[in-house]
Coordinates of C-alpha atoms in Angstrom, one line a residue:
M888 CA 42.2 -16.4 -17.0
T889 CA 39.6 -19.1 -16.6
V890 CA 36.5 -18.9 -18.7
I891 CA 33.4 -20.6 -17.2
A892 CA 31.1 -21.8 -19.9
L893 CA 27.4 -21.3 -19.1
P894 CA 25.2 -24.4 -19.5
R895 CA 23.8 -24.6 -23.0
V896 CA 20.2 -24.2 -21.7
R897 CA 21.1 -20.9 -20.0
R898 CA 22.7 -19.6 -23.2
R899 CA 19.7 -20.7 -25.3
A900 CA 16.9 -19.5 -23.1
P901 CA 17.6 -15.7 -23.4
V902 CA 17.7 -16.1 -27.2
A903 CA 14.3 -17.9 -27.2
V904 CA 12.8 -15.3 -24.9
G905 CA 14.1 -12.5 -27.1
A906 CA 12.7 -14.1 -30.2
C907 CA 9.3 -14.6 -28.6
L908 CA 9.1 -11.0 -27.4
L909 CA 10.1 -9.8 -30.8
S910 CA 7.4 -12.0 -32.4
F911 CA 4.8 -10.7 -29.9
A912 CA 5.8 -7.1 -30.6
A913 CA 5.4 -7.7 -34.3
F914 CA 2.0 -9.4 -33.7
W915 CA 0.8 -6.5 -31.5
W916 CA 1.8 -4.0 -34.2
A917 CA 0.1 -6.1 -36.9
Q918 CA -3.1 -6.3 -34.8
R919 CA -3.1 -2.5 -34.3
A920 CA -2.4 -1.9 -38.0
A921 CA -5.4 -4.1 -38.8
H922 CA -7.6 -2.0 -36.6
V923 CA -9.0 -5.0 -34.8
S924 CA -12.3 -4.4 -33.2
M925 CA -12.1 -6.8 -30.2
I926 CA -15.8 -7.0 -30.6
D927 CA -16.3 -10.0 -28.3
L928 CA -14.5 -8.1 -25.5
M929 CA -16.9 -5.3 -25.9
V930 CA -19.8 -7.8 -25.6
Y931 CA -18.2 -9.1 -22.4
R932 CA -18.0 -5.6 -21.0
A933 CA -21.7 -4.9 -21.9
E934 CA -22.6 -8.1 -20.1
G935 CA -20.8 -6.9 -17.0
E936 CA -22.6 -3.6 -17.2
T937 CA -25.9 -5.3 -17.5
V938 CA -25.2 -7.4 -14.4
R939 CA -24.3 -4.3 -12.5
A940 CA -27.3 -2.4 -13.6
G941 CA -29.7 -5.4 -12.9
G942 CA -30.8 -5.6 -16.5
D943 CA -32.1 -8.5 -18.6
L944 CA -28.9 -10.3 -19.6
Y945 CA -30.4 -12.4 -22.4
A946 CA -32.3 -9.5 -23.9
L947 CA -29.0 -7.7 -24.5
R948 CA -27.9 -6.6 -28.0
T949 CA -24.7 -4.7 -28.2
T950 CA -22.1 -3.4 -30.6
E951 CA -22.8 -2.4 -34.2
A952 CA -23.4 -6.1 -35.0
H953 CA -26.2 -6.3 -32.3
L954 CA -24.6 -9.4 -30.7
P955 CA -26.4 -11.2 -27.9
T956 CA -25.3 -12.8 -24.7
T957 CA -24.6 -16.5 -25.3
Y958 CA -22.5 -17.7 -22.3
P959 CA -23.9 -19.0 -19.0
P960 CA -24.7 -16.4 -16.3
F961 CA -21.5 -17.3 -14.4
A962 CA -19.4 -15.8 -17.2
A963 CA -21.3 -12.5 -17.0
L964 CA -20.4 -12.3 -13.3
L965 CA -16.7 -12.7 -14.2
F966 CA -17.0 -9.9 -16.7
T967 CA -18.1 -7.3 -14.3
P968 CA -14.6 -6.0 -13.5
L969 CA -14.3 -5.0 -17.1
T970 CA -16.7 -2.2 -16.4
L971 CA -14.1 -0.5 -14.2
L972 CA -11.7 0.1 -17.1
D973 CA -11.8 2.5 -20.0
T974 CA -11.9 1.0 -23.5
S975 CA -8.3 1.7 -24.4
T976 CA -6.9 0.2 -21.1
M977 CA -9.3 -2.8 -21.4
R978 CA -8.1 -3.6 -24.9
T979 CA -4.4 -3.3 -24.0
L980 CA -4.8 -5.5 -20.9
A981 CA -6.8 -8.0 -22.9
T982 CA -4.1 -8.3 -25.6
A983 CA -1.3 -8.6 -23.0
G984 CA -3.3 -11.1 -21.0
N985 CA -4.0 -13.3 -24.0
L986 CA -0.3 -13.3 -25.0
A987 CA 0.6 -14.3 -21.5
L988 CA -2.1 -17.0 -21.5
L989 CA -0.7 -18.3 -24.8
V990 CA 2.7 -18.8 -23.2
V991 CA 1.1 -20.7 -20.3
F992 CA -1.0 -22.7 -22.7
V993 CA 2.1 -23.7 -24.7
A994 CA 4.0 -24.6 -21.5
L995 CA 1.1 -26.8 -20.4
S996 CA 0.8 -28.4 -23.9
L997 CA 4.6 -29.2 -23.8
R998 CA 4.2 -30.6 -20.3
L999 CA 1.4 -32.8 -21.7
V1000 CA 3.8 -34.3 -24.2
D1001 CA 6.6 -34.6 -21.7
H1002 CA 8.7 -32.0 -23.6
A1003 CA 8.7 -29.0 -21.2
R1004 CA 12.0 -27.4 -21.9
V1005 CA 12.0 -23.7 -21.0
E1006 CA 13.4 -22.5 -24.3
G1007 CA 10.9 -24.7 -26.1
V1008 CA 8.0 -22.8 -24.6
W1009 CA 9.3 -19.5 -25.9
W1010 CA 10.1 -20.8 -29.4
V1011 CA 6.7 -22.5 -29.8
S1012 CA 4.9 -19.4 -28.5
A1013 CA 6.8 -17.2 -30.9
V1014 CA 5.4 -19.3 -33.8
A1015 CA 2.0 -20.2 -32.4
V1016 CA 0.9 -16.6 -31.9
W1017 CA 0.6 -16.3 -35.7
C1018 CA -1.8 -19.2 -36.3
E1019 CA -5.3 -18.2 -37.3
P1020 CA -7.1 -19.4 -34.2
V1021 CA -4.8 -17.4 -31.9
W1022 CA -4.8 -14.4 -34.1
T1023 CA -8.6 -14.4 -34.2
T1024 CA -8.8 -15.0 -30.4
V1025 CA -6.7 -11.9 -29.7
R1026 CA -8.5 -9.9 -32.5
Y1027 CA -11.9 -10.5 -30.9
G1028 CA -10.7 -10.3 -27.3
Q1029 CA -11.9 -13.9 -26.8
I1030 CA -11.5 -16.2 -23.8
N1031 CA -10.4 -19.4 -25.6
L1032 CA -6.9 -19.4 -24.2
L1033 CA -8.2 -18.9 -20.7
L1034 CA -10.5 -21.9 -21.1
G1035 CA -7.6 -24.0 -22.5
V1036 CA -5.3 -23.1 -19.7
L1037 CA -8.0 -24.1 -17.1
V1038 CA -8.5 -27.5 -18.7
L1039 CA -4.8 -28.2 -19.2
W1040 CA -3.8 -27.0 -15.8
D1041 CA -6.3 -29.5 -14.4
L1042 CA -5.2 -32.4 -16.7
T1043 CA -1.4 -32.0 -16.4
R1044 CA -1.3 -32.1 -12.6
R1045 CA -1.0 -35.3 -10.5
P1046 CA -4.2 -37.3 -10.8
W1047 CA -4.9 -37.2 -7.1
H1048 CA -4.3 -33.5 -6.5
R1049 CA -6.6 -31.6 -4.1
W1050 CA -8.1 -29.4 -6.8
A1051 CA -8.7 -32.2 -9.3
G1052 CA -11.6 -31.2 -11.6
V1053 CA -11.8 -27.5 -10.5
G1054 CA -10.3 -26.2 -13.8
I1055 CA -12.6 -28.3 -16.0
G1056 CA -15.7 -27.4 -13.9
L1057 CA -15.0 -23.7 -14.0
A1058 CA -14.3 -23.8 -17.7
A1059 CA -17.6 -25.6 -18.3
A1060 CA -19.4 -23.0 -16.1
I1061 CA -18.0 -20.2 -18.3
K1062 CA -18.7 -21.9 -21.6
L1063 CA -20.4 -25.3 -21.9
T1064 CA -18.1 -27.0 -24.5
P1065 CA -15.3 -28.0 -22.0
A1066 CA -17.9 -30.1 -20.2
L1067 CA -17.0 -33.0 -22.5
F1068 CA -13.7 -33.3 -20.6
A1069 CA -15.8 -34.2 -17.5
A1070 CA -17.7 -36.8 -19.5
F1071 CA -14.5 -38.2 -20.8
L1072 CA -13.2 -38.7 -17.2
L1073 CA -16.5 -40.2 -16.2
V1074 CA -16.5 -42.7 -19.0
A1075 CA -12.9 -43.6 -18.4
G1076 CA -13.6 -44.4 -14.8
V1077 CA -16.7 -46.4 -15.6
V1078 CA -14.9 -48.4 -18.3
A1079 CA -12.0 -49.1 -16.0
H1080 CA -14.4 -50.3 -13.3
A1081 CA -16.4 -52.4 -15.7
R1082 CA -13.1 -54.2 -16.6
R1083 CA -12.9 -55.2 -13.0
G1084 CA -9.9 -53.2 -12.5
P1085 CA -9.2 -50.2 -10.2
E1086 CA -11.4 -47.2 -11.2
G1087 CA -8.3 -45.0 -10.8
P1088 CA -8.6 -41.3 -10.3
W1089 CA -11.0 -40.7 -13.1
L1090 CA -14.3 -40.9 -11.2
R1091 CA -13.0 -38.7 -8.4
H1092 CA -11.7 -36.2 -11.1
A1093 CA -15.1 -36.2 -12.8
R1094 CA -16.8 -35.6 -9.5
G1095 CA -14.5 -32.7 -8.8
A1096 CA -15.4 -31.2 -12.1
A1097 CA -19.1 -31.7 -11.5
V1098 CA -18.9 -30.1 -8.0
A1099 CA -16.9 -27.1 -9.3
F1100 CA -19.4 -26.6 -12.2
A1101 CA -22.4 -26.9 -9.8
G1102 CA -20.9 -24.5 -7.3
A1103 CA -20.2 -21.8 -10.0
T1104 CA -23.6 -22.3 -11.5
L1105 CA -25.4 -22.1 -8.2
L1106 CA -23.3 -19.0 -7.3
A1107 CA -24.5 -17.4 -10.5
A1108 CA -28.1 -18.5 -9.8
S1109 CA -28.0 -16.9 -6.4
A1110 CA -26.8 -13.6 -7.9
L1111 CA -28.8 -13.7 -11.1
P1112 CA -31.8 -15.9 -10.5
Y1113 CA -33.9 -14.7 -13.4
D1114 CA -31.1 -14.8 -16.0
S1115 CA -30.1 -18.3 -14.7
W1116 CA -33.6 -19.6 -15.1
R1117 CA -33.9 -18.1 -18.6
F1118 CA -30.5 -19.6 -19.7
W1119 CA -31.0 -23.1 -18.4
S1120 CA -34.6 -23.4 -19.4
R1121 CA -34.5 -21.8 -22.8
M1122 CA -31.4 -20.0 -24.1
V1123 CA -29.1 -23.0 -23.8
F1124 CA -31.2 -24.7 -26.5
E1125 CA -31.3 -21.8 -28.9
T1126 CA -28.1 -22.4 -30.8
G1127 CA -29.2 -20.0 -33.6
R1128 CA -28.4 -17.1 -31.2
V1129 CA -24.7 -17.7 -31.5
G1130 CA -24.6 -16.9 -35.3
L1131 CA -25.3 -18.2 -38.8
V1132 CA -24.7 -21.9 -38.9
E1133 CA -23.3 -21.8 -42.5
D1134 CA -20.8 -19.0 -41.7
T1135 CA -17.3 -19.9 -42.9
A1136 CA -16.0 -19.2 -39.4
N1137 CA -18.1 -22.1 -38.0
Q1138 CA -15.6 -24.9 -38.1
S1139 CA -17.8 -27.6 -36.7
L1140 CA -19.5 -30.6 -38.5
R1141 CA -22.7 -28.7 -38.4
G1142 CA -21.2 -25.8 -40.3
V1143 CA -19.6 -28.1 -42.9
L1144 CA -22.8 -29.9 -43.5
A1145 CA -24.7 -26.6 -43.8
R1146 CA -22.3 -25.4 -46.5
L1147 CA -22.1 -28.8 -48.2
L1148 CA -25.9 -29.2 -48.4
H1149 CA -26.5 -25.5 -49.1
T1150 CA -29.0 -25.2 -46.3
T1151 CA -29.3 -23.4 -43.0
Q1152 CA -30.8 -26.4 -41.4
P1153 CA -28.7 -29.6 -41.8
G1154 CA -31.1 -31.3 -39.3
L1155 CA -30.8 -35.0 -39.0
W1156 CA -27.6 -35.1 -41.1
W1157 CA -25.8 -33.2 -38.4
V1158 CA -27.4 -35.1 -35.5
A1159 CA -26.3 -38.4 -37.0
S1160 CA -22.8 -37.2 -37.9
A1161 CA -22.3 -35.6 -34.5
A1162 CA -23.5 -38.8 -32.7
V1163 CA -21.1 -40.9 -34.7
A1164 CA -18.2 -38.5 -34.4
G1165 CA -18.9 -38.0 -30.7
S1166 CA -19.0 -41.7 -29.9
L1167 CA -15.9 -42.5 -31.9
G1168 CA -14.0 -39.5 -30.7
L1169 CA -14.8 -40.1 -27.1
G1170 CA -14.0 -43.8 -27.5
V1171 CA -10.5 -42.9 -28.9
A1172 CA -9.9 -40.5 -26.0
V1173 CA -10.9 -43.0 -23.4
A1174 CA -8.9 -45.8 -25.0
A1175 CA -5.8 -43.6 -25.1
E1176 CA -6.3 -42.5 -21.5
L1177 CA -6.7 -46.1 -20.2
R1178 CA -3.4 -47.0 -22.1
G1179 CA -1.5 -44.2 -20.4
R1180 CA -1.6 -41.8 -23.3
R1181 CA -2.9 -38.8 -21.5
A1182 CA -1.7 -36.3 -24.2
W1183 CA -3.5 -38.2 -27.0
A1184 CA -6.6 -38.5 -24.8
V1185 CA -6.8 -34.8 -24.0
A1186 CA -6.3 -33.7 -27.6
A1187 CA -8.8 -36.3 -28.9
C1188 CA -11.4 -35.1 -26.4
A1189 CA -10.8 -31.4 -27.3
V1190 CA -11.1 -32.1 -31.1
T1191 CA -14.2 -34.2 -30.5
A1192 CA -15.9 -31.3 -28.6
L1193 CA -15.0 -28.9 -31.4
L1194 CA -16.4 -31.2 -34.1
I1195 CA -19.8 -32.0 -32.4
S1196 CA -20.5 -28.5 -31.0
P1197 CA -23.3 -26.8 -32.9
V1198 CA -21.0 -23.8 -33.5
S1199 CA -17.2 -23.9 -33.2
W1200 CA -15.8 -20.7 -34.5
S1201 CA -12.3 -20.8 -36.0
H1202 CA -10.9 -19.1 -32.9
H1203 CA -12.1 -22.0 -30.7
W1204 CA -9.5 -24.2 -32.5
V1205 CA -6.6 -22.9 -30.4
W1206 CA -6.3 -26.6 -29.5
C1207 CA -4.4 -26.9 -32.7
V1208 CA -1.3 -26.0 -30.6
P1209 CA -1.3 -29.3 -28.6
M1210 CA -2.5 -31.1 -31.7
V1211 CA 0.6 -30.1 -33.6
L1212 CA 3.0 -30.8 -30.7
I1213 CA 1.5 -34.3 -30.2
L1214 CA 1.8 -35.1 -33.9
G1215 CA 5.4 -33.8 -33.9
T1216 CA 6.4 -36.1 -31.0
R1217 CA 4.3 -39.1 -32.1
G1218 CA 7.3 -41.0 -33.5
R1219 CA 9.4 -40.9 -30.3
T1220 CA 8.0 -44.1 -29.0
A1221 CA 8.6 -46.0 -32.2
A1222 CA 11.1 -48.9 -32.6
V1223 CA 14.8 -48.2 -32.8
G1224 CA 16.8 -48.1 -36.0
S1225 CA 15.4 -47.2 -39.5
A1226 CA 11.9 -47.7 -38.3
Q1227 CA 12.3 -45.0 -35.7
V1228 CA 13.8 -42.6 -38.4
T1229 CA 10.8 -43.3 -40.6
A1230 CA 8.3 -42.8 -37.8
V1231 CA 9.9 -39.5 -36.7
G1232 CA 10.0 -38.3 -40.2
T1233 CA 6.4 -39.1 -40.8
A1234 CA 5.4 -37.5 -37.5
L1235 CA 7.2 -34.3 -38.4
V1236 CA 5.7 -34.1 -41.9
T1237 CA 2.2 -34.7 -40.4
A1238 CA 2.8 -32.0 -37.8
A1239 CA 4.1 -29.6 -40.4
G1240 CA 1.0 -30.2 -42.6
T1241 CA -1.3 -29.6 -39.7
A1242 CA 0.5 -26.5 -38.7
L1243 CA 0.2 -25.2 -42.3
V1244 CA -3.6 -25.8 -42.2
F1245 CA -4.0 -23.5 -39.1
C1246 CA -1.4 -20.9 -40.2
S1247 CA -2.5 -20.6 -43.8
Y1248 CA -5.8 -18.6 -43.1
A1249 CA -7.1 -20.6 -46.1
L1250 CA -10.7 -20.8 -44.8
W1251 CA -10.9 -17.0 -45.5
W1252 CA -9.9 -17.4 -49.1
V1253 CA -13.5 -18.4 -50.0
P1254 CA -16.6 -16.2 -50.5
H1255 CA -18.0 -15.2 -47.2
G1256 CA -19.8 -12.4 -45.4
P1257 CA -23.2 -10.7 -46.0
G1258 CA -25.6 -12.3 -48.4
R1259 CA -24.9 -15.8 -47.2
L1260 CA -22.3 -16.5 -49.9
E1261 CA -21.3 -19.6 -48.1
L1262 CA -24.4 -21.4 -49.3
R1263 CA -23.2 -21.1 -52.9
Q1264 CA -19.6 -22.3 -52.5
T1265 CA -18.1 -24.6 -55.1
G1266 CA -16.3 -27.9 -54.5
A1267 CA -12.8 -26.4 -54.0
Q1268 CA -14.3 -23.6 -51.8
L1269 CA -16.1 -26.2 -49.7
T1270 CA -12.8 -28.0 -49.2
L1271 CA -11.0 -24.9 -48.0
S1272 CA -13.9 -23.9 -45.7
A1273 CA -13.7 -27.4 -44.1
L1274 CA -10.0 -27.5 -43.4
Y1275 CA -10.2 -27.4 -39.6
E1276 CA -12.8 -30.2 -39.5
G1277 CA -10.7 -32.2 -41.9
A1278 CA -7.6 -31.8 -39.8
G1279 CA -9.6 -32.8 -36.7
L1280 CA -10.9 -35.9 -38.3
V1281 CA -7.5 -36.9 -39.6
F1282 CA -6.0 -36.3 -36.2
L1283 CA -8.6 -38.6 -34.5
T1284 CA -8.0 -41.2 -37.2
L1285 CA -4.2 -41.2 -36.7
I1286 CA -4.6 -41.6 -33.0
G1287 CA -7.1 -44.4 -33.4
V1288 CA -4.9 -46.2 -35.8
R1289 CA -1.9 -45.8 -33.6
L1290 CA -3.8 -47.2 -30.6
W1291 CA -5.0 -50.2 -32.7
R1292 CA -1.5 -51.0 -33.8
T1293 CA -0.2 -50.7 -30.3
N1294 CA -2.9 -53.1 -29.1
R1295 CA -2.0 -55.6 -31.8
T1296 CA 1.7 -55.6 -30.7
V1297 CA 0.8 -56.1 -27.0

């Protein structure tokens, strides 16, 4: 009797899929046991209902927390199908949809680092679902994974593909923060051209993003002219509508400074720090891109956007997934021999430390909630409530140092 051995990949893939599905099932049960509110999903549905009823989108206050509309009008148009579902079905589909998007997000992140083995996607997804940004994204029914998939789908395809820029443009039309990816592509093209070299695909890619953004925004303006005028002339500048700047969940530089200075108005301190971090972060991203390090460039751009945004809630940091994967594979290009072993070991330790930051839920160990307790945090508490920003700054520093060392050896 002849025994035909299945390829190792075929034997491992079902195990990985089973482990992932088991992890997802446990996650789903834990979310239900925690009685998650999916409050942001309820806001999205209310926005869709307001659009259908012809109401004032930016006068909306909904849920027990009286939350307002904060996204551009194009997002509200996309939320109108939610009004066709009952609450239970909507929450079930939103949870299942976010879990499916997580698998796609992980797959694109692994493709970004040239490590897209099928079983790897399932193993990473099984672990990533438990990190705090993903847990909170699903808990609130948020759209962070959708935006991440749009951006990574755009940036992991061939540079000259027909739909170059569409993913970034649509993501920016839904929520403004991804617009920094278009700026990153534009600057990369300009710098490449200034060096008297070929401008490459970057300017074309940036134009595609601008066209997609403009098209989606004009579509929203034609359907919702009054709301579009209000948003782009006024609401886009009212960052206070999003929430309390000092809130522990605000993991941007502005939030850190507000807690550190014990003030609700960090003012020029934030403007200056955001300008410096934005310039350096974008510079690191462009330098990495022009040296053929697309993974480093994309993650650096994402981290920069999260740092300089007026408000970056903890669930916005789903970009920790590609961050950890990039740090974990950072040593693969090192020299051979003992140097390679050291580099790989250091990379794995750094990746594990970063993963621990985002899986520890440590930022919630500090006083927070009603009464603006964040404004009275002590030194240790301030450190815990700044973990994501610290991890982001360390990540940018590591990438910058690696680029500098690479440049010296060329």
